[in-house]
PDB file of C-alpha atoms in Angstrom:
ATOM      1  CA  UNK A  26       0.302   0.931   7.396  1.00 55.00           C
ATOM      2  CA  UNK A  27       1.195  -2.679   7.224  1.00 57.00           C
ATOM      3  CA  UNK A  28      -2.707  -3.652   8.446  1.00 61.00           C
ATOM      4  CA  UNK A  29      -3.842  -1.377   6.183  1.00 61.00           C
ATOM      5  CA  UNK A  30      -2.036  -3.557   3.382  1.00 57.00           C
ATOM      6  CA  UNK A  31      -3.196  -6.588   4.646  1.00 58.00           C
ATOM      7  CA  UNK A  32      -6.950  -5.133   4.960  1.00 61.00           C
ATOM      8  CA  UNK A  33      -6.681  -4.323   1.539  1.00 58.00           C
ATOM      9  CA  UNK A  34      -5.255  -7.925   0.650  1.00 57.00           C
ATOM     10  CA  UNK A  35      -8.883  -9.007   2.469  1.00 58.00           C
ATOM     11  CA  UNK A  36     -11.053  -6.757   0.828  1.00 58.00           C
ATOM     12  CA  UNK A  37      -9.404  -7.930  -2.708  1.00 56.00           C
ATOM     13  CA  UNK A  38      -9.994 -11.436  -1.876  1.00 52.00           C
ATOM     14  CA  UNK A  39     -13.471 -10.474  -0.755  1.00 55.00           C
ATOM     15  CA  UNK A  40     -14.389  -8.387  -4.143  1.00 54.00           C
ATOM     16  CA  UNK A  41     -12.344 -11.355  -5.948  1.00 50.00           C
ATOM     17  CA  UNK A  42     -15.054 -14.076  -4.436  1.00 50.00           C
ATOM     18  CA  UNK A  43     -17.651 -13.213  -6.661  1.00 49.00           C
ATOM     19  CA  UNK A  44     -15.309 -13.743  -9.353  1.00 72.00           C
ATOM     20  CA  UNK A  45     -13.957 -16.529  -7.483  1.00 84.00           C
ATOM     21  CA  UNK A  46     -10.322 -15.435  -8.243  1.00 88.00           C
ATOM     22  CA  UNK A  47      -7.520 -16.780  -5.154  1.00 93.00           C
ATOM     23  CA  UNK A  48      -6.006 -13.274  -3.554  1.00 94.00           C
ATOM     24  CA  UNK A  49      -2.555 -14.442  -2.498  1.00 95.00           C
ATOM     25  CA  UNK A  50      -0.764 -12.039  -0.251  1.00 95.00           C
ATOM     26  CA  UNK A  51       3.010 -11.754  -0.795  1.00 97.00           C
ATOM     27  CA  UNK A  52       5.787  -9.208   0.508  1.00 97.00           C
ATOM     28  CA  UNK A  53       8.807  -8.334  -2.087  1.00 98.00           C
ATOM     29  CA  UNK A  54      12.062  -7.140  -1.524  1.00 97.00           C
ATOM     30  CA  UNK A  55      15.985  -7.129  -3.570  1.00 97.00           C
ATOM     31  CA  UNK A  56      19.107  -7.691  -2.181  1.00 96.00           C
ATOM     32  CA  UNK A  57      22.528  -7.627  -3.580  1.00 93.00           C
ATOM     33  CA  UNK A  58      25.132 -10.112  -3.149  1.00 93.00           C
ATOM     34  CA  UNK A  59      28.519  -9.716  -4.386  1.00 87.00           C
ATOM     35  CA  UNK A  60      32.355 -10.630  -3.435  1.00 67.00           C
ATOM     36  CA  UNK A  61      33.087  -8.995  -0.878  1.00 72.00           C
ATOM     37  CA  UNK A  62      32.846 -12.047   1.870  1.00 70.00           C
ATOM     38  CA  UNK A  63      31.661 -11.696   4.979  1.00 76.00           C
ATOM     39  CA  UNK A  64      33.124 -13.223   8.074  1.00 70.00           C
ATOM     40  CA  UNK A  65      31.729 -14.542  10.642  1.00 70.00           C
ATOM     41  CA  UNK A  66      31.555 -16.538  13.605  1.00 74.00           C
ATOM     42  CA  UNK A  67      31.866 -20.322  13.315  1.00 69.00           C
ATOM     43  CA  UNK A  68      31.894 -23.498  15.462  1.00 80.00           C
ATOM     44  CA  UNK A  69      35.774 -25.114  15.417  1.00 78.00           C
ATOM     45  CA  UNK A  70      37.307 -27.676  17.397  1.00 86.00           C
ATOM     46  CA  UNK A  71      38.799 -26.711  20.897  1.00 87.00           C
ATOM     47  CA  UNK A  72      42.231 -24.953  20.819  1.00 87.00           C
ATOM     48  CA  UNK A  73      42.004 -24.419  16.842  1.00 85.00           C
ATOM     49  CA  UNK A  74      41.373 -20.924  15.595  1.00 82.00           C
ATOM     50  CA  UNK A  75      39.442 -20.578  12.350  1.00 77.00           C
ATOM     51  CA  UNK A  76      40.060 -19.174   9.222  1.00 74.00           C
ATOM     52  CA  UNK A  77      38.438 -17.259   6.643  1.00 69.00           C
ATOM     53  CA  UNK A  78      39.424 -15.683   3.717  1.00 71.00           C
ATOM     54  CA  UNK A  79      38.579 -11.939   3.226  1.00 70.00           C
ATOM     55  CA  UNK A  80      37.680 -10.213  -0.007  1.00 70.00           C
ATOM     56  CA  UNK A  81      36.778  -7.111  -1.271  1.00 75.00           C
ATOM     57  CA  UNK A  82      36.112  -7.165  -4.845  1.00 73.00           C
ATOM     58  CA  UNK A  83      33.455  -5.002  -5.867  1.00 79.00           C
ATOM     59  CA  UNK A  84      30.974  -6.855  -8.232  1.00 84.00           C
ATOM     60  CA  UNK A  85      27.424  -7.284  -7.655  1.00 88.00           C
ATOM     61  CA  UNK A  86      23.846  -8.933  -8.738  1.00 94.00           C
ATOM     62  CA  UNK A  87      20.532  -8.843  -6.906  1.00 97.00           C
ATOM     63  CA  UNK A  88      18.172 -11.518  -5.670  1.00 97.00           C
ATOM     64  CA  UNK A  89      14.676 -10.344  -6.319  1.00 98.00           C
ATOM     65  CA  UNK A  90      12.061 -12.099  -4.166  1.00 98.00           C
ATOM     66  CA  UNK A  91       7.902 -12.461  -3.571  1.00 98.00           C
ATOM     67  CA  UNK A  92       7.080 -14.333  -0.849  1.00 96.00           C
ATOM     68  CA  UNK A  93       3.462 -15.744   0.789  1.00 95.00           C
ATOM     69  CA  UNK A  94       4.326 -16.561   4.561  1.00 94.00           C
ATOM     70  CA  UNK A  95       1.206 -17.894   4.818  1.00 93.00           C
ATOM     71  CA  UNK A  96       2.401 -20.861   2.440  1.00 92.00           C
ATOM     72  CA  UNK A  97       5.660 -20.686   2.073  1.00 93.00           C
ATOM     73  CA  UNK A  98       5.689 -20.068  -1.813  1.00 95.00           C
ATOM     74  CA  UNK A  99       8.934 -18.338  -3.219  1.00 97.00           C
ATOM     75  CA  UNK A 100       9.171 -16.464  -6.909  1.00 97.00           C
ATOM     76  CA  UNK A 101      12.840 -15.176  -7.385  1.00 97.00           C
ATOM     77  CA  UNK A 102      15.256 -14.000  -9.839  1.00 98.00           C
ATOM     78  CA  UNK A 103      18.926 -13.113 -10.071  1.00 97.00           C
ATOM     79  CA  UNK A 104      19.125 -10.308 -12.093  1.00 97.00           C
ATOM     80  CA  UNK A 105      21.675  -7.927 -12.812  1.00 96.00           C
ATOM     81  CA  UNK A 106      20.775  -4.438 -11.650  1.00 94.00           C
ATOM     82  CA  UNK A 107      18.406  -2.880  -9.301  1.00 95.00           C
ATOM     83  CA  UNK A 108      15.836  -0.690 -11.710  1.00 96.00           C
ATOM     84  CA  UNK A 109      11.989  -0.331 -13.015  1.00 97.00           C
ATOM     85  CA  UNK A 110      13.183  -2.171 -16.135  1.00 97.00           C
ATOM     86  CA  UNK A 111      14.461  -5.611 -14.056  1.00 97.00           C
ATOM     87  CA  UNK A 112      11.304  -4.564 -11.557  1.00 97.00           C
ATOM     88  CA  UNK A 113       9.178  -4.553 -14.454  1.00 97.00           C
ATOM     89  CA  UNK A 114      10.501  -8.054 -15.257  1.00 98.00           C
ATOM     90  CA  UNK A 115      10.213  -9.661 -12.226  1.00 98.00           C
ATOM     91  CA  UNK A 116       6.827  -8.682 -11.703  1.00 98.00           C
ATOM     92  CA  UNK A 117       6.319  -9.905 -15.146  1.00 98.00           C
ATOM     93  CA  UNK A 118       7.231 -13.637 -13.820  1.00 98.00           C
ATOM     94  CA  UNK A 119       5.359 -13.177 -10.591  1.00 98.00           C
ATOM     95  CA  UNK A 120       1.889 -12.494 -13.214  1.00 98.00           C
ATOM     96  CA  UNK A 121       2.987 -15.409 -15.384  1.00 97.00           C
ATOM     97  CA  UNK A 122       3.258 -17.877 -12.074  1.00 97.00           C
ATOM     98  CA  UNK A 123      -0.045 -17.523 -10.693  1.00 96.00           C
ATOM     99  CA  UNK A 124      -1.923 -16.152 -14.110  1.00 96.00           C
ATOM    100  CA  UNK A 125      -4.950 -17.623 -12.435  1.00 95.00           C
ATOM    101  CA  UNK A 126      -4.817 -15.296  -8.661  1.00 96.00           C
ATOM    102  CA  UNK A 127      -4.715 -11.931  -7.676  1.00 96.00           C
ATOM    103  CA  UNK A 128      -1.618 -11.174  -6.594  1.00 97.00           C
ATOM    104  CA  UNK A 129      -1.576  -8.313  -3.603  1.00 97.00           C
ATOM    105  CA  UNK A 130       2.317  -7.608  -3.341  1.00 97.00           C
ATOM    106  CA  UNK A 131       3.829  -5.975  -0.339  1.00 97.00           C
ATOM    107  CA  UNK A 132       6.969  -4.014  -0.853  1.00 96.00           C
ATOM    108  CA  UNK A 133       9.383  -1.254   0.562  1.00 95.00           C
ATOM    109  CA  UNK A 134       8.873   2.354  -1.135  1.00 93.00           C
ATOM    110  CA  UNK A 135      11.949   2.195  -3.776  1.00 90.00           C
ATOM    111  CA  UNK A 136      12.537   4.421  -6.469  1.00 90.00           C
ATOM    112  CA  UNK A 137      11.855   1.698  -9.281  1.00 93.00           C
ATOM    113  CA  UNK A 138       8.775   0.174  -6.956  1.00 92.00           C
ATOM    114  CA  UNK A 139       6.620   3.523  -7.919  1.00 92.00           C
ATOM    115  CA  UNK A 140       8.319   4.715 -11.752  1.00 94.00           C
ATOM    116  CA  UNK A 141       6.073   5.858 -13.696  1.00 94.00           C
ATOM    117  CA  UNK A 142       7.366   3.276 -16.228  1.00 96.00           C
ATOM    118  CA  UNK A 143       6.872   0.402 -14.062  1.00 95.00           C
ATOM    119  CA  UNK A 144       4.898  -2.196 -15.954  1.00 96.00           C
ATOM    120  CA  UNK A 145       1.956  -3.667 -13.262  1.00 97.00           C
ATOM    121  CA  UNK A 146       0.545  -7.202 -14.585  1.00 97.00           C
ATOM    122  CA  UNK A 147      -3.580  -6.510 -14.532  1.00 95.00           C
ATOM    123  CA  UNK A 148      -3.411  -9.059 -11.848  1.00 96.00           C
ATOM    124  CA  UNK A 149      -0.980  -7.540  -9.517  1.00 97.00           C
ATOM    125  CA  UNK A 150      -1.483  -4.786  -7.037  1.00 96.00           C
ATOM    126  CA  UNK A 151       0.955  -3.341  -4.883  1.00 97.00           C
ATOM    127  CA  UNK A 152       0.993  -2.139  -1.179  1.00 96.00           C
ATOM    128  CA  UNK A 153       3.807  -0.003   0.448  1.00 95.00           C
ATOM    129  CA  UNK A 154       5.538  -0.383   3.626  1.00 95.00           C
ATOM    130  CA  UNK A 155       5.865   2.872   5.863  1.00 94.00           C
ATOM    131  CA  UNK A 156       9.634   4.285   5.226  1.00 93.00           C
ATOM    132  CA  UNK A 157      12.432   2.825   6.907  1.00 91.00           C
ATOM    133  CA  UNK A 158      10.631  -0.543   8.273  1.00 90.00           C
ATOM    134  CA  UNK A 159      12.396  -3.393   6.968  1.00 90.00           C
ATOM    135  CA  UNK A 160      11.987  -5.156   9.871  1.00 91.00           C
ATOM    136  CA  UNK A 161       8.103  -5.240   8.907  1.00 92.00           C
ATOM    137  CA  UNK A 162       9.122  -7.200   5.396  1.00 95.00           C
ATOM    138  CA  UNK A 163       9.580 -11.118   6.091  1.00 96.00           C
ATOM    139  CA  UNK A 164      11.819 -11.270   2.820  1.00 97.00           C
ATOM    140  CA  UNK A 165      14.765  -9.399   5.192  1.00 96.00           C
ATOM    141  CA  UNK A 166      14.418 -12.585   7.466  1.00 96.00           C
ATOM    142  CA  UNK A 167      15.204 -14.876   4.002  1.00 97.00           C
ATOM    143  CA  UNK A 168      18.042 -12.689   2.970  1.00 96.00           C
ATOM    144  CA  UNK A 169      19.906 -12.706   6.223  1.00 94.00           C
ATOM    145  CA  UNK A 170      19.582 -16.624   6.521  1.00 95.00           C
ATOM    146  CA  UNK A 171      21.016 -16.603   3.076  1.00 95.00           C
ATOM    147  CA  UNK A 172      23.821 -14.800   3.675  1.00 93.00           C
ATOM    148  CA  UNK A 173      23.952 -16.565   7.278  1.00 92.00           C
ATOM    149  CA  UNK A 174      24.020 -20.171   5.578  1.00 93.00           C
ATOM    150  CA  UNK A 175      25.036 -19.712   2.025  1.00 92.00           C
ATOM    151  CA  UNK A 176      27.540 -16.986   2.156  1.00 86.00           C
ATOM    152  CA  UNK A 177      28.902 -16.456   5.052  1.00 86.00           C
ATOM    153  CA  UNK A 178      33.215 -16.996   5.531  1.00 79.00           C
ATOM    154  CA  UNK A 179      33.522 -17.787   1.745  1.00 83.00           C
ATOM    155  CA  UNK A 180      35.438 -15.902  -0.603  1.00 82.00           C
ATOM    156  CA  UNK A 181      34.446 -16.380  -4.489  1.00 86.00           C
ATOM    157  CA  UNK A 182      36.317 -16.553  -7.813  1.00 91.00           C
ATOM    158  CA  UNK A 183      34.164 -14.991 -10.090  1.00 93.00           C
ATOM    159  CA  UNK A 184      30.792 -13.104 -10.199  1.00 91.00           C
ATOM    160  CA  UNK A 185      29.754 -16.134 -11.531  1.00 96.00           C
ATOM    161  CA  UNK A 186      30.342 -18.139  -8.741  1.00 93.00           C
ATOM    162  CA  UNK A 187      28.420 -16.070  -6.453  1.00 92.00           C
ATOM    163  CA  UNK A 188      25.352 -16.361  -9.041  1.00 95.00           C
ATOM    164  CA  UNK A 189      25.411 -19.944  -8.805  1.00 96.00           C
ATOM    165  CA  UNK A 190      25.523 -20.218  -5.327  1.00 95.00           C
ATOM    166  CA  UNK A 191      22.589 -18.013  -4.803  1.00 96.00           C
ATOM    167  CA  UNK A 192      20.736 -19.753  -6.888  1.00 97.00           C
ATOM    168  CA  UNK A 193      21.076 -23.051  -5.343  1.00 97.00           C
ATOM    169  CA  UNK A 194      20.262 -21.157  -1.861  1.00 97.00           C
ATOM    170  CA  UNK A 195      16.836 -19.913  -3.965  1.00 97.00           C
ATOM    171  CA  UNK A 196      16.132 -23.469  -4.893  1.00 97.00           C
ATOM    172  CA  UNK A 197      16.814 -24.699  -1.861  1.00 97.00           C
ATOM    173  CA  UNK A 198      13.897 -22.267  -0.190  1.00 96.00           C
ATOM    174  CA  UNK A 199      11.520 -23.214  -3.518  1.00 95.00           C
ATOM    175  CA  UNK A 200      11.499 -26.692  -2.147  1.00 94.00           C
ATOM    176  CA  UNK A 201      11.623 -26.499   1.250  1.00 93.00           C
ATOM    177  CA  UNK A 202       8.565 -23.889   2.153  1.00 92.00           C
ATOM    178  CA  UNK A 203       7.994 -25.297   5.444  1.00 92.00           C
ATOM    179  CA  UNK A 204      11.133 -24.042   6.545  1.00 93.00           C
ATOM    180  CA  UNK A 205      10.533 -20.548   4.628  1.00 93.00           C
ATOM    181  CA  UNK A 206       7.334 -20.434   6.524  1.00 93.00           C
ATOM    182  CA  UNK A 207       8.995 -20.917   9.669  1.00 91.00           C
ATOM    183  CA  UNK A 208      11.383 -18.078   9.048  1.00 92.00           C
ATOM    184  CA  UNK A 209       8.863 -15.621   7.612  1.00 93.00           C
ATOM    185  CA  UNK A 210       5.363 -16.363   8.740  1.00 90.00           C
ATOM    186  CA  UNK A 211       5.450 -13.156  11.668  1.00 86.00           C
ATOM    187  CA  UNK A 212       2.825 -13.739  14.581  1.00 84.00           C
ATOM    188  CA  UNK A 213       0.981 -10.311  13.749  1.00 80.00           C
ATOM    189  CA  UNK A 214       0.234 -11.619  10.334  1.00 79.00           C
ATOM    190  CA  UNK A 215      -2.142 -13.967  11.088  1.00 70.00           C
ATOM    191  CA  UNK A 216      -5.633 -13.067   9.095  1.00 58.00           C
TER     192      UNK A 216
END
């Protein structure tokens, strides 16, 4: 399923060469990121036992992501809610990044990924994953470092707070795509 995505991304960019139109090939994926912390290991001093606060407070927004492996280029958004009108949106902002490419976006089989009343930029076509394969999308690789690095034995004050630190984590990634590469860029992907 997942060659057959990326044999379609080839056979865009080969139908886009007479046009000479870039095909970029990117896998999407949410995640949601709240304050209820996490805890987990750490590195501390001999003989001293860590601490880490613990929260549950359920509030929530999502971390919508594109990403090309092959570059390292990142398009994100903190939005809200999980639905085809924030979908429609980010894909919206994907179209208006690269106005000039083809844009061939891999993506998990969601409810709001296939609406009916998704809005698709003309220069945006999307590929499924098979069910239940996350470990097939790189983007799971960039949330789990997130939450590894970013969030991880921190408890926040407000919703907020949690928005702002995911969005330095998502700059952080924008500027630094040799180390999203790294993470993402799987061995089977190579075209």
């Amino acid at each position: 399923m997942i060659r057959r995505a990326m044999a379609a991304g080839q056979a865009a960019a080969s139908a886009r060469k007479a046009e000479d139109i870039p095909v970029r090939i990117m896998f999407m994926d949410e995640a949601r990121f709240g304050r209820i912390s996490e805890v987990r290991r750490c590195w501390a001093p001999a003989g001293v036992r860590p601490v880490a606060l613990a929260q549950v407070e359920r509030e929530y927004s999502y971390a919508y992501a594109a990403l090309s492996p092959f570059d390292g280029e990142l398009i994100s958004l903190v939005l809200p809610w999980v639905n085809t009108e924030m979908m429609s949106l980010f894909l919206g902002e994907a179209s208006r990044r690269y106005p000039n490419e083809q844009l061939v976006m891999i993506m998990d089989q969601a409810g709001w990924h296939k609406a009916k009343r998704l809005n698709i930029p003309d220069n945006i076509t999307l590929h499924w994953l098979p069910p239940y394969s996350p470990e097939l999308n790189p983007v799971e690789h960039l949330w789990d470092d997130i939450r590894e690095k970013w969030f991880s034995n921190k408890a926040f004050k407000s919703l907020h707070a949690v928005e702002v630190q995911l969005v330095e984590a998502l700059q952080h990634y924008l500027s630094s795509t040799s180390e999203l590469r790294s993470l993402t860029l799987f061995p089977w992907m190579k075209l």
